[in-house]
Coordinates of C-alpha atoms and ligand atoms in Angstrom, one line a residue:
M1 CA -45.7 -31.3 -35.5
A2 CA -48.6 -28.9 -35.4
A3 CA -48.2 -28.4 -39.1
H4 CA -49.5 -31.8 -39.9
T5 CA -52.7 -31.4 -38.1
S6 CA -53.6 -28.3 -40.1
L7 CA -52.3 -29.6 -43.4
V8 CA -55.7 -30.7 -44.5
P9 CA -57.5 -27.4 -45.0
A10 CA -60.8 -26.7 -43.4
P11 CA -63.8 -27.0 -45.7
P12 CA -64.9 -25.6 -48.0
M13 CA -61.3 -25.2 -49.4
V14 CA -60.5 -28.8 -50.4
V15 CA -57.1 -29.5 -51.9
K16 CA -57.1 -32.7 -53.8
N17 CA -54.0 -32.3 -56.0
Q18 CA -51.6 -34.9 -54.5
H19 CA -48.6 -33.2 -56.0
V20 CA -49.4 -30.0 -54.3
L21 CA -50.2 -31.7 -51.0
D22 CA -46.9 -33.7 -51.1
W23 CA -44.8 -30.7 -51.9
V24 CA -46.4 -28.5 -49.3
E25 CA -45.8 -31.2 -46.8
E26 CA -42.2 -31.5 -47.8
M27 CA -41.7 -27.8 -47.5
A28 CA -43.4 -27.8 -44.1
K29 CA -41.1 -30.6 -42.9
L30 CA -38.2 -28.5 -43.9
T31 CA -39.3 -25.1 -42.5
K32 CA -41.3 -26.4 -39.5
P33 CA -44.0 -23.7 -39.2
D34 CA -46.3 -23.7 -36.2
N35 CA -49.3 -23.9 -38.5
I36 CA -50.3 -23.8 -42.2
V37 CA -52.9 -21.6 -43.8
W38 CA -54.2 -22.3 -47.3
C39 CA -55.1 -19.1 -49.0
D40 CA -58.5 -19.2 -50.8
G41 CA -58.3 -15.6 -52.0
S42 CA -61.7 -14.6 -50.5
D43 CA -62.6 -11.1 -49.2
E44 CA -63.2 -12.6 -45.8
E45 CA -59.7 -14.1 -45.8
N46 CA -58.2 -10.8 -47.0
E47 CA -59.8 -8.9 -44.1
R48 CA -58.7 -11.5 -41.6
F49 CA -55.1 -11.2 -42.9
Q50 CA -55.2 -7.4 -42.9
A51 CA -56.4 -7.4 -39.3
L52 CA -53.7 -9.9 -38.3
A53 CA -51.0 -7.8 -40.1
V54 CA -52.1 -4.7 -38.3
K55 CA -52.1 -6.5 -34.9
Q56 CA -48.5 -7.7 -35.6
G57 CA -47.4 -4.2 -36.6
I58 CA -46.7 -5.3 -40.2
L59 CA -49.3 -3.0 -41.6
E60 CA -50.6 0.4 -40.4
P61 CA -54.1 1.4 -41.4
L62 CA -54.3 4.7 -43.2
N63 CA -57.0 7.4 -43.2
D64 CA -60.1 5.4 -44.1
E65 CA -61.9 8.4 -45.5
K66 CA -59.1 9.6 -47.7
L67 CA -57.7 6.1 -48.6
P68 CA -60.4 3.4 -47.9
G69 CA -58.9 0.0 -47.5
C70 CA -55.3 1.2 -47.7
F71 CA -52.4 0.3 -45.5
L72 CA -48.8 1.3 -45.0
H73 CA -45.9 -1.1 -44.6
R74 CA -42.4 -0.2 -43.6
S75 CA -39.8 -2.7 -44.6
N76 CA -36.5 -3.3 -42.9
P77 CA -34.3 -0.4 -44.0
N78 CA -31.7 -3.0 -45.2
D79 CA -34.3 -4.5 -47.5
V80 CA -35.8 -1.9 -49.9
A81 CA -35.0 -3.0 -53.4
R82 CA -34.2 -6.0 -55.6
V83 CA -30.8 -7.5 -54.8
E84 CA -29.3 -8.4 -58.2
N85 CA -26.0 -9.5 -56.6
L86 CA -27.9 -12.0 -54.5
T87 CA -30.1 -13.3 -57.3
F88 CA -29.0 -16.6 -58.8
I89 CA -29.9 -18.7 -61.8
C90 CA -29.2 -22.3 -60.8
T91 CA -28.8 -24.3 -64.0
P92 CA -26.8 -27.5 -64.3
T93 CA -24.0 -25.6 -66.1
K94 CA -22.8 -22.0 -65.7
E95 CA -23.0 -21.6 -69.5
E96 CA -26.8 -22.1 -69.4
A97 CA -27.1 -19.1 -67.0
G98 CA -24.7 -17.1 -69.1
P99 CA -22.4 -14.3 -68.4
T100 CA -25.0 -11.8 -67.3
N101 CA -26.4 -13.9 -64.4
N102 CA -25.0 -15.0 -61.1
W103 CA -24.8 -18.8 -61.1
M104 CA -24.8 -21.5 -58.5
A105 CA -24.9 -25.2 -59.2
P106 CA -28.4 -26.5 -58.3
K107 CA -26.9 -29.1 -55.9
D108 CA -24.9 -26.4 -54.1
A109 CA -27.8 -23.9 -54.0
Y110 CA -30.3 -26.5 -52.7
A111 CA -27.8 -27.5 -50.0
K112 CA -26.9 -24.0 -48.9
L113 CA -30.5 -22.9 -48.8
T114 CA -31.8 -26.1 -47.2
A115 CA -29.6 -25.3 -44.3
L116 CA -31.1 -21.8 -44.0
F117 CA -34.7 -22.9 -44.5
D118 CA -34.3 -25.7 -42.0
G119 CA -36.7 -24.6 -39.1
S120 CA -36.9 -21.0 -40.6
M121 CA -40.7 -20.9 -39.9
K122 CA -40.6 -22.2 -36.3
G123 CA -43.0 -20.0 -34.3
R124 CA -44.5 -18.7 -37.6
T125 CA -47.4 -19.5 -39.9
M126 CA -46.8 -20.9 -43.4
Y127 CA -49.2 -19.4 -45.9
V128 CA -49.8 -21.5 -49.0
V129 CA -50.6 -19.2 -51.9
P130 CA -51.9 -20.8 -55.0
Y131 CA -51.9 -18.3 -57.9
V132 CA -52.2 -17.9 -61.7
M133 CA -50.0 -15.6 -63.8
G134 CA -52.3 -14.7 -66.6
P135 CA -56.1 -14.8 -67.2
L136 CA -57.7 -17.8 -65.5
G137 CA -58.0 -20.7 -68.1
S138 CA -55.9 -19.0 -70.7
P139 CA -53.5 -21.4 -72.6
M140 CA -50.9 -18.7 -72.1
S141 CA -51.2 -18.6 -68.3
K142 CA -49.1 -20.5 -65.7
V143 CA -50.0 -21.7 -62.2
G144 CA -47.7 -21.2 -59.3
I145 CA -47.8 -22.1 -55.6
E146 CA -45.8 -19.9 -53.2
V147 CA -45.4 -21.0 -49.6
T148 CA -44.3 -18.1 -47.5
D149 CA -44.0 -17.1 -43.8
S150 CA -45.0 -13.5 -44.6
V151 CA -48.6 -12.3 -44.4
Y152 CA -47.5 -9.2 -46.2
V153 CA -46.5 -11.5 -49.2
A154 CA -49.9 -13.3 -49.0
L155 CA -51.7 -9.9 -49.0
N156 CA -49.6 -8.5 -51.9
M157 CA -50.0 -11.7 -54.0
R158 CA -53.7 -11.4 -53.7
I159 CA -53.5 -8.0 -55.4
M160 CA -50.8 -8.9 -57.9
T161 CA -52.1 -12.3 -59.1
R162 CA -55.2 -14.3 -59.6
M163 CA -54.8 -15.9 -56.2
G164 CA -56.7 -18.7 -54.3
R165 CA -59.3 -21.2 -55.3
G166 CA -59.3 -20.4 -59.0
A167 CA -55.7 -21.3 -59.3
L168 CA -56.2 -24.8 -57.8
K169 CA -59.2 -25.3 -60.0
M170 CA -57.1 -24.4 -63.0
L171 CA -54.3 -26.7 -62.0
G172 CA -56.7 -29.7 -61.5
E173 CA -54.7 -32.9 -61.0
S174 CA -51.6 -31.6 -62.9
N175 CA -48.1 -31.5 -61.5
D176 CA -47.2 -28.6 -63.8
F177 CA -46.9 -25.7 -61.3
N178 CA -44.1 -23.4 -60.2
R179 CA -42.9 -24.3 -56.7
G180 CA -42.0 -21.1 -54.8
L181 CA -40.6 -21.2 -51.3
H182 CA -40.1 -18.0 -49.3
S183 CA -39.0 -17.2 -45.8
T184 CA -38.1 -13.8 -44.5
L185 CA -35.9 -15.5 -42.0
D186 CA -34.2 -12.8 -40.0
C187 CA -34.0 -10.4 -42.9
N188 CA -30.2 -10.4 -42.8
P189 CA -28.4 -9.5 -46.1
E190 CA -25.8 -12.2 -45.1
R191 CA -28.5 -14.8 -45.4
R192 CA -30.4 -13.4 -48.4
F193 CA -30.6 -15.4 -51.6
I194 CA -33.0 -15.4 -54.5
C195 CA -32.4 -18.7 -56.3
H196 CA -34.1 -19.9 -59.5
F197 CA -34.1 -23.4 -60.7
P198 CA -35.5 -23.2 -64.2
Q199 CA -35.2 -26.9 -65.0
D200 CA -37.3 -27.7 -61.8
N201 CA -39.7 -24.8 -62.3
T202 CA -38.7 -23.9 -58.7
I203 CA -37.8 -20.6 -56.9
W204 CA -36.3 -20.4 -53.4
S205 CA -36.1 -17.0 -51.8
I206 CA -34.8 -16.3 -48.4
G207 CA -33.9 -13.4 -46.1
S208 CA -35.8 -10.6 -47.8
G209 CA -39.3 -9.2 -47.5
Y210 CA -39.0 -6.7 -50.4
G211 CA -41.6 -7.2 -53.2
G212 CA -39.4 -7.8 -56.2
N213 CA -37.5 -10.5 -54.2
V214 CA -40.5 -12.2 -52.6
L215 CA -43.6 -11.8 -54.7
L216 CA -42.5 -14.8 -56.6
G217 CA -45.0 -14.6 -59.4
K218 CA -43.6 -11.3 -60.6
K219 CA -39.9 -11.1 -61.5
C220 CA -39.0 -14.6 -60.5
L221 CA -41.7 -16.6 -62.3
A222 CA -43.1 -14.2 -64.9
L223 CA -39.7 -13.1 -66.1
R224 CA -36.8 -15.3 -65.1
I225 CA -38.5 -18.7 -65.2
G226 CA -40.9 -17.4 -67.8
S227 CA -38.2 -16.4 -70.2
Y228 CA -36.7 -19.9 -69.8
L229 CA -40.1 -21.5 -70.5
G230 CA -40.6 -19.1 -73.4
K231 CA -37.4 -20.2 -75.0
K232 CA -38.3 -23.9 -74.5
E233 CA -41.9 -23.5 -75.7
G234 CA -41.4 -20.8 -78.4
W235 CA -42.8 -17.6 -76.9
L236 CA -41.5 -14.5 -75.2
A237 CA -41.7 -13.4 -71.6
E238 CA -40.7 -9.7 -71.5
H239 CA -40.3 -6.7 -69.2
M240 CA -42.8 -4.7 -71.1
L241 CA -46.0 -2.7 -70.6
I242 CA -48.9 -3.3 -72.9
L243 CA -51.2 -0.5 -74.0
G244 CA -54.0 0.1 -76.5
V245 CA -54.1 3.4 -78.4
E246 CA -57.7 4.3 -79.4
S247 CA -58.2 6.9 -82.1
P248 CA -61.2 9.2 -82.2
E249 CA -62.7 6.8 -84.9
G250 CA -62.5 3.9 -82.4
E251 CA -59.5 2.1 -84.0
V252 CA -57.4 0.4 -81.3
T253 CA -53.7 -0.4 -81.9
Y254 CA -51.8 -2.4 -79.3
V255 CA -48.2 -1.6 -78.4
A256 CA -45.7 -3.3 -76.0
A257 CA -42.8 -1.3 -74.6
A258 CA -39.7 -2.3 -72.7
F259 CA -38.1 0.2 -70.3
P260 CA -35.8 -0.6 -67.4
S261 CA -37.2 -0.4 -63.9
A262 CA -38.3 3.0 -62.7
C263 CA -38.2 4.6 -66.2
G264 CA -41.9 5.4 -66.4
K265 CA -43.5 2.2 -67.7
T266 CA -46.5 2.6 -65.4
N267 CA -46.9 6.3 -66.5
F268 CA -46.7 5.4 -70.1
A269 CA -49.2 2.5 -69.7
M270 CA -51.7 4.8 -68.1
M271 CA -51.1 7.9 -70.1
I272 CA -53.7 10.6 -70.6
P273 CA -53.2 12.2 -74.0
P274 CA -52.8 16.0 -74.0
K275 CA -55.7 18.3 -75.0
R276 CA -54.4 18.5 -78.5
F277 CA -55.3 14.8 -78.9
K278 CA -59.0 15.2 -78.3
G279 CA -60.8 11.9 -78.7
W280 CA -57.7 9.8 -78.3
K281 CA -57.5 7.3 -75.4
I282 CA -54.9 5.0 -74.0
W283 CA -56.0 1.7 -72.5
T284 CA -53.8 -0.2 -70.0
V285 CA -53.4 -3.9 -70.5
G286 CA -50.3 -4.2 -68.3
D287 CA -47.6 -1.9 -66.8
D288 CA -44.6 -4.3 -66.3
I289 CA -44.7 -7.7 -67.9
A290 CA -45.9 -9.1 -71.3
W291 CA -46.1 -12.7 -72.3
M292 CA -46.3 -12.9 -76.1
R293 CA -47.1 -15.8 -78.4
V294 CA -47.6 -16.1 -82.1
N295 CA -51.2 -16.9 -83.1
Q296 CA -51.1 -19.7 -85.7
E297 CA -54.2 -18.4 -87.5
D298 CA -53.1 -14.8 -88.3
G299 CA -49.3 -15.0 -87.8
R300 CA -49.4 -12.1 -85.4
L301 CA -47.9 -11.7 -81.9
Y302 CA -50.5 -11.7 -79.1
A303 CA -49.7 -10.4 -75.6
I304 CA -51.2 -11.0 -72.2
N305 CA -50.3 -9.3 -69.0
P306 CA -49.6 -12.1 -66.5
E307 CA -50.2 -9.8 -63.5
F308 CA -53.4 -8.7 -61.9
G309 CA -52.2 -5.5 -60.1
Y310 CA -49.5 -2.9 -60.2
F311 CA -46.4 -2.8 -58.0
G312 CA -45.4 0.7 -59.0
V313 CA -42.8 3.2 -57.9
A314 CA -44.5 5.9 -55.8
P315 CA -42.1 8.9 -56.0
G316 CA -42.8 11.1 -58.9
T317 CA -46.4 9.8 -59.2
S318 CA -48.7 12.8 -59.3
N319 CA -51.7 14.3 -61.1
H320 CA -49.3 15.7 -63.6
S321 CA -47.3 12.6 -64.3
N322 CA -50.0 10.0 -64.0
P323 CA -53.5 11.0 -62.9
N324 CA -54.8 7.5 -63.6
A325 CA -52.2 6.1 -61.1
I326 CA -53.4 8.6 -58.5
K327 CA -56.9 7.3 -58.9
T328 CA -55.7 3.7 -59.0
V329 CA -54.0 4.0 -55.6
S330 CA -56.9 5.8 -53.9
K331 CA -58.4 2.6 -52.4
N332 CA -57.5 -1.0 -51.4
T333 CA -53.8 -0.3 -51.9
I334 CA -50.7 -1.3 -49.9
F335 CA -48.1 1.4 -49.7
T336 CA -44.5 0.3 -48.9
N337 CA -41.9 2.7 -47.5
V338 CA -43.7 6.0 -48.4
A339 CA -44.0 8.8 -45.9
K340 CA -47.2 9.4 -43.8
T341 CA -48.9 12.7 -43.0
P342 CA -50.2 13.4 -39.5
D343 CA -53.8 12.7 -40.6
G344 CA -52.9 9.2 -42.0
D345 CA -52.5 10.1 -45.7
V346 CA -49.5 9.1 -47.8
W347 CA -46.8 11.3 -49.2
W348 CA -43.7 11.0 -51.4
E349 CA -41.4 13.3 -53.3
G350 CA -43.1 14.5 -56.4
K351 CA -46.6 14.1 -55.1
D352 CA -49.1 16.9 -55.8
G353 CA -49.5 20.0 -53.7
P354 CA -47.1 21.7 -51.2
V355 CA -44.7 19.6 -49.2
P356 CA -46.4 19.0 -45.9
P357 CA -44.5 20.7 -43.1
E358 CA -44.3 17.6 -41.0
L359 CA -44.3 13.9 -41.9
I360 CA -43.4 10.5 -40.6
D361 CA -40.7 9.3 -42.9
W362 CA -40.4 5.9 -44.5
Q363 CA -38.5 4.6 -41.5
G364 CA -41.1 5.8 -39.1
R365 CA -39.1 8.8 -37.9
P366 CA -40.4 12.4 -37.6
W367 CA -39.5 14.4 -40.7
D368 CA -39.8 18.1 -41.5
K369 CA -39.3 20.2 -44.5
K370 CA -35.7 21.1 -43.5
S371 CA -34.7 17.4 -43.4
A372 CA -31.9 16.6 -45.8
E373 CA -33.1 13.1 -46.3
K374 CA -36.0 12.0 -48.5
A375 CA -39.3 11.4 -46.7
A376 CA -40.2 8.5 -48.9
H377 CA -37.7 5.9 -50.0
P378 CA -36.8 6.5 -53.7
N379 CA -38.0 3.0 -54.4
S380 CA -41.1 3.2 -52.3
R381 CA -44.0 1.4 -53.9
F382 CA -47.7 0.9 -54.2
T383 CA -49.4 -2.4 -54.7
A384 CA -52.8 -1.7 -56.3
P385 CA -55.5 -3.8 -58.0
A386 CA -55.6 -3.4 -61.8
T387 CA -59.3 -3.1 -61.6
N388 CA -58.9 0.3 -59.8
N389 CA -57.4 1.8 -63.0
P390 CA -59.9 4.0 -64.8
A391 CA -58.0 3.3 -68.1
L392 CA -58.0 -0.5 -67.7
S393 CA -58.4 -2.1 -71.1
K394 CA -61.5 -4.3 -71.4
F395 CA -59.2 -7.0 -72.8
Y396 CA -56.9 -7.0 -69.8
D397 CA -58.4 -10.4 -68.8
D398 CA -58.8 -11.8 -72.3
P399 CA -57.4 -15.3 -72.5
Q400 CA -56.2 -14.7 -76.1
G401 CA -54.4 -11.5 -75.3
V402 CA -54.2 -8.5 -77.7
P403 CA -52.5 -8.4 -81.1
I404 CA -49.3 -6.3 -80.9
S405 CA -48.6 -4.0 -83.8
A406 CA -45.5 -2.2 -82.4
I407 CA -42.8 -2.9 -79.9
I408 CA -40.9 0.0 -78.3
F409 CA -37.5 -0.2 -76.6
G410 CA -36.6 2.8 -74.4
G411 CA -33.8 3.6 -72.0
R412 CA -33.0 6.6 -69.8
R413 CA -30.2 8.3 -71.8
A414 CA -29.0 11.9 -71.3
T415 CA -27.2 11.8 -74.7
T416 CA -27.0 9.9 -78.1
V417 CA -30.3 8.1 -78.3
P418 CA -32.9 10.1 -80.3
L419 CA -36.5 10.8 -79.3
V420 CA -37.8 8.1 -81.6
M421 CA -36.5 5.9 -84.4
Q422 CA -38.0 2.9 -86.2
A423 CA -36.0 -0.2 -87.1
F424 CA -35.9 -1.2 -90.7
N425 CA -37.0 -4.7 -90.0
W426 CA -37.3 -7.3 -87.2
M427 CA -33.6 -8.1 -87.1
N428 CA -32.7 -4.5 -86.9
G429 CA -35.3 -4.2 -84.1
V430 CA -33.6 -7.1 -82.2
F431 CA -30.4 -5.1 -82.5
F432 CA -32.1 -2.1 -81.0
G433 CA -33.3 -4.1 -78.1
A434 CA -30.1 -6.1 -77.6
T435 CA -28.0 -2.9 -77.4
M436 CA -30.3 -0.9 -75.2
G437 CA -28.5 1.2 -72.5
S438 CA -29.9 3.0 -69.5
E439 CA -28.8 4.9 -66.5
T440 CA -29.3 2.8 -63.4
T441 CA -32.2 3.7 -60.9
A442 CA -33.2 3.1 -57.3
A443 CA -35.2 0.0 -58.3
A444 CA -32.1 -2.1 -57.6
T445 CA -29.5 -1.8 -54.9
G446 CA -26.2 -0.2 -56.2
K447 CA -25.1 3.0 -57.7
V448 CA -27.7 5.2 -59.5
G449 CA -27.1 7.1 -62.7
I450 CA -24.5 4.9 -64.4
V451 CA -25.1 3.9 -68.0
R452 CA -25.2 0.1 -68.3
R453 CA -26.3 -2.1 -71.2
D454 CA -29.8 -3.4 -70.3
P455 CA -30.8 -5.5 -73.3
M456 CA -34.6 -5.4 -73.8
A457 CA -34.7 -4.1 -70.2
M458 CA -34.1 -7.7 -69.2
L459 CA -30.6 -7.6 -67.8
P460 CA -31.8 -8.5 -64.3
F461 CA -34.6 -10.7 -65.5
C462 CA -33.4 -13.0 -68.2
G463 CA -33.4 -16.5 -66.8
Y464 CA -30.8 -18.0 -69.2
N465 CA -27.9 -17.2 -71.4
M466 CA -28.3 -13.7 -72.9
G467 CA -26.7 -14.7 -76.2
E468 CA -29.3 -17.5 -76.6
Y469 CA -32.0 -15.1 -75.6
F470 CA -31.0 -12.8 -78.5
A471 CA -31.0 -15.9 -80.8
H472 CA -34.5 -16.8 -79.5
W473 CA -35.7 -13.2 -80.3
M474 CA -34.3 -13.6 -83.8
S475 CA -35.9 -16.9 -84.3
M476 CA -39.3 -15.5 -83.6
Q477 CA -39.3 -13.9 -87.0
G478 CA -39.7 -17.2 -88.6
R479 CA -42.9 -17.9 -86.6
M480 CA -44.6 -14.6 -87.6
T481 CA -46.1 -13.6 -90.9
Q482 CA -47.0 -10.2 -89.5
P483 CA -44.3 -9.2 -87.1
P484 CA -44.8 -6.0 -85.0
K485 CA -42.8 -3.0 -86.2
V486 CA -40.0 -2.2 -83.7
F487 CA -39.0 1.3 -82.4
M488 CA -36.5 2.9 -80.0
V489 CA -37.5 5.9 -77.9
N490 CA -35.7 8.2 -75.4
W491 CA -37.7 10.6 -73.2
F492 CA -34.7 11.5 -71.1
R493 CA -32.3 13.3 -73.4
K494 CA -30.8 16.4 -71.8
D495 CA -29.4 19.8 -73.1
K496 CA -26.0 21.2 -72.2
N497 CA -27.3 22.5 -68.9
G498 CA -28.6 19.1 -67.9
K499 CA -32.3 20.0 -68.5
F500 CA -34.6 17.5 -70.1
L501 CA -35.2 18.4 -73.7
W502 CA -38.5 16.6 -74.1
P503 CA -41.5 17.2 -71.7
G504 CA -42.4 13.5 -71.5
F505 CA -45.5 12.2 -69.7
G506 CA -48.7 12.9 -71.7
E507 CA -46.7 14.6 -74.4
N508 CA -45.3 11.2 -75.3
M509 CA -48.6 10.7 -77.1
R510 CA -47.1 12.7 -80.0
V511 CA -44.4 10.1 -80.4
L512 CA -46.8 7.2 -79.8
K513 CA -49.1 8.5 -82.6
W514 CA -46.2 8.4 -85.0
V515 CA -45.4 4.9 -83.9
V516 CA -49.0 3.8 -84.5
D517 CA -49.2 5.5 -87.9
R518 CA -45.9 3.9 -88.9
A519 CA -47.1 0.5 -87.7
R520 CA -50.2 0.9 -89.8
L521 CA -48.1 2.0 -92.8
R522 CA -49.7 5.4 -93.2
V523 CA -47.1 8.0 -92.4
G524 CA -43.7 8.8 -93.9
G525 CA -40.3 8.8 -92.3
Q526 CA -36.8 9.8 -93.0
E527 CA -34.2 7.2 -93.5
T528 CA -31.0 7.5 -91.4
L529 CA -28.1 5.1 -91.1
F530 CA -29.7 3.5 -88.0
G531 CA -33.5 3.5 -88.8
W532 CA -36.4 5.6 -89.8
V533 CA -37.1 8.9 -88.0
P534 CA -40.0 11.4 -88.3
R535 CA -39.6 14.0 -91.0
A536 CA -40.3 17.6 -90.3
G537 CA -44.1 17.8 -89.8
D538 CA -44.5 14.1 -89.1
L539 CA -44.7 14.6 -85.3
D540 CA -47.7 16.6 -84.3
L541 CA -46.1 19.4 -82.3
S542 CA -49.0 21.8 -82.1
E543 CA -49.8 23.4 -78.8
L544 CA -46.6 22.0 -77.4
D545 CA -44.8 24.4 -75.1
I546 CA -41.2 23.9 -76.3
S547 CA -39.3 25.3 -79.2
P548 CA -38.8 23.5 -82.5
E549 CA -35.0 23.7 -81.9
Q550 CA -35.4 21.8 -78.6
V551 CA -37.4 19.1 -80.4
D552 CA -34.8 18.9 -83.1
E553 CA -32.1 18.5 -80.5
A554 CA -34.1 15.8 -78.7
A555 CA -34.6 14.0 -82.0
S556 CA -31.1 14.5 -83.4
I557 CA -28.6 11.7 -84.3
K558 CA -25.0 12.7 -83.9
L559 CA -22.6 10.4 -85.7
E560 CA -19.8 11.1 -83.3
E561 CA -21.9 10.0 -80.3
W562 CA -23.0 6.9 -82.2
E563 CA -19.4 6.0 -83.0
Q564 CA -18.8 5.9 -79.2
E565 CA -22.0 4.1 -78.6
L566 CA -21.1 1.4 -81.1
A567 CA -17.7 1.1 -79.5
S568 CA -19.4 0.4 -76.2
F569 CA -21.7 -2.2 -77.8
K570 CA -18.5 -4.1 -78.7
E571 CA -17.5 -4.3 -75.1
F572 CA -20.9 -5.6 -74.2
F573 CA -21.0 -8.1 -77.1
D574 CA -17.6 -9.3 -76.2
S575 CA -18.8 -9.9 -72.6
I576 CA -21.6 -12.2 -73.9
G577 CA -19.0 -14.5 -75.5
P578 CA -19.6 -17.3 -77.9
T579 CA -23.4 -17.4 -77.7
L580 CA -23.7 -14.0 -79.2
P581 CA -25.5 -14.4 -82.5
K582 CA -23.1 -13.5 -85.3
A583 CA -25.8 -11.4 -87.0
L584 CA -25.6 -8.9 -84.1
S585 CA -21.9 -8.4 -84.2
L586 CA -21.9 -8.1 -88.0
H587 CA -24.7 -5.6 -87.8
R588 CA -22.6 -3.5 -85.4
E589 CA -19.7 -3.6 -87.8
L590 CA -21.8 -2.7 -90.7
L591 CA -23.1 0.3 -89.0
L592 CA -19.6 1.5 -88.1
A593 CA -18.6 1.0 -91.7
R594 CA -21.6 3.0 -92.9
I595 CA -20.7 5.8 -90.5
E596 CA -17.3 6.0 -92.1
A597 CA -18.8 6.1 -95.5
A598 CA -21.3 8.7 -94.5
K599 CA -18.6 10.9 -93.2
V600 CA -16.8 10.8 -96.5
D601 CA -19.8 11.2 -98.6
L602 CA -21.5 13.9 -96.7
S603 CA -18.5 15.6 -95.2
T604 CA -20.5 16.3 -92.1
K605 CA -20.6 14.8 -88.7
E606 CA -24.1 15.7 -87.9
Y607 CA -27.5 14.6 -89.1
A608 CA -30.3 17.0 -88.3
T609 CA -33.1 14.5 -88.5
A610 CA -36.1 16.8 -88.3
E611 CA -35.3 19.0 -91.3
Ligands
LIG701 C1 -40.3 -3.7 -60.8 C2 -38.9 -3.6 -61.2 O1 -40.6 -3.8 -59.6 O2 -38.7 -3.6 -62.4 O3 -41.2 -3.6 -61.7 O4 -38.0 -3.5 -60.3
LIG702 MN1 -40.3 -4.0 -63.6

């Protein structure tokens, strides 16, 4: 087999780790590629891969003056989002995967996928991608090796991870690395499976070319396998952005925030405060994933961003919503499924400026303004290096991570959930996270706009039993002497006419400032049944272009709505079954009882929180 002759990489990339060599050989025997390329992560290699991808029609170069080093990729139209129904956690028992995951027995999954992988790389090249999730050399980082038949994957992995030589150096002689196998096969949904084997630290992904299914360091390792390792090793792998809030005096407070996919994590992580907040600055540590560990010395929770780039949603990204993202994607970026202008620029719904009269749509078809269909796919993406971000925190690569003072949970909710609320304590905060709900978005296949429970924004990403995951969160309290304060936010509340009540984007700084001040114990709040909310005057609303009534409405807590909300928590809790920590179900019941009491005592059904 040709594969064997090229298995020993050409100097100077020398691979000595026998575990890696053996495993790659085993994967090559199975998939039978024509040749094997070991990725060293160099610039020269990157250019070579780009040229090859262009030649093969996988990438299209864009206007080099407007977008230097940028390319467009169009995926198969049947392959544009994560496929939750085809994603499996393959643990020895179904209970370990829990009721929120699809499960396959490891033996069955390996057998089924072995048959599909057999010869899947014939006529193709196998790229061996060594990578690190997290800063090189950090005790919090993990090494992975992904073998893939997609040069698009290799190119994206170089942006999204610390890829190449550094990873092999960090691994040394160790056998402790994630084994990721990917083949696009024939990109047929009938033969598409994303299988995780947490006990083997292994991921097998077949039949897709879409980022979330195939960039195995991201959702698969950093979240699904990561959450399993976190439980085993006593840390947290979370679907959270990490940002630093710097005050005019130079004080920086770090905040981690969980929002479901396509709910504005990237915008929040790169936010530019409005004029009113002169001298304030937001620094991005990460926009999607946080790995958090307790530091034994100070008892605080420290977070790293395991990623090295952003795989962000393009539609809606503009100079209004996220000027830093616009700068970030101005060079060395791969765009997937966006529309293209006649002069080789990119376009998507919600981009700045007038809608161009003519475009090539995300499927490569001519498009004009009268077209009923969207020009860019709603889940079209950019893959951009973190180092392009003008707001990148100087600690983004710090092996220790940054100390987290506040954790925010946020969903996309038209009703019920107030603009902001602080949990009374860690346990109450776990309850906030565990009961989070959100309307579904285009980031996953399936219906959009349905409220579903998405605990900690981890529903599609928790690699083990959700009830045990909640228990793990609760147990973290015992490890911390200074736990972060926990908050819930909702930027998406609507009025009776379906219009958003809160302006969002940069104006979210007003809420963030209250969060920071609460975390630092220097601003008041009003106690409600569910948590602390800002009192009148606590939120800085000056120079804000909306009425105080509108803010009150966005911040309001309506007991009737919460009664319904708590009822729907029950359904969700029941679905978790016996692993659900009793403390959570009791907390729910306590809240219901308190609502009853409040109704009697106050003879009112409404709490106006901002009075
Ligand atoms: C993502 C997602 O790609 O959450 O970040 O889907
Ligand atoms: Mn995400």
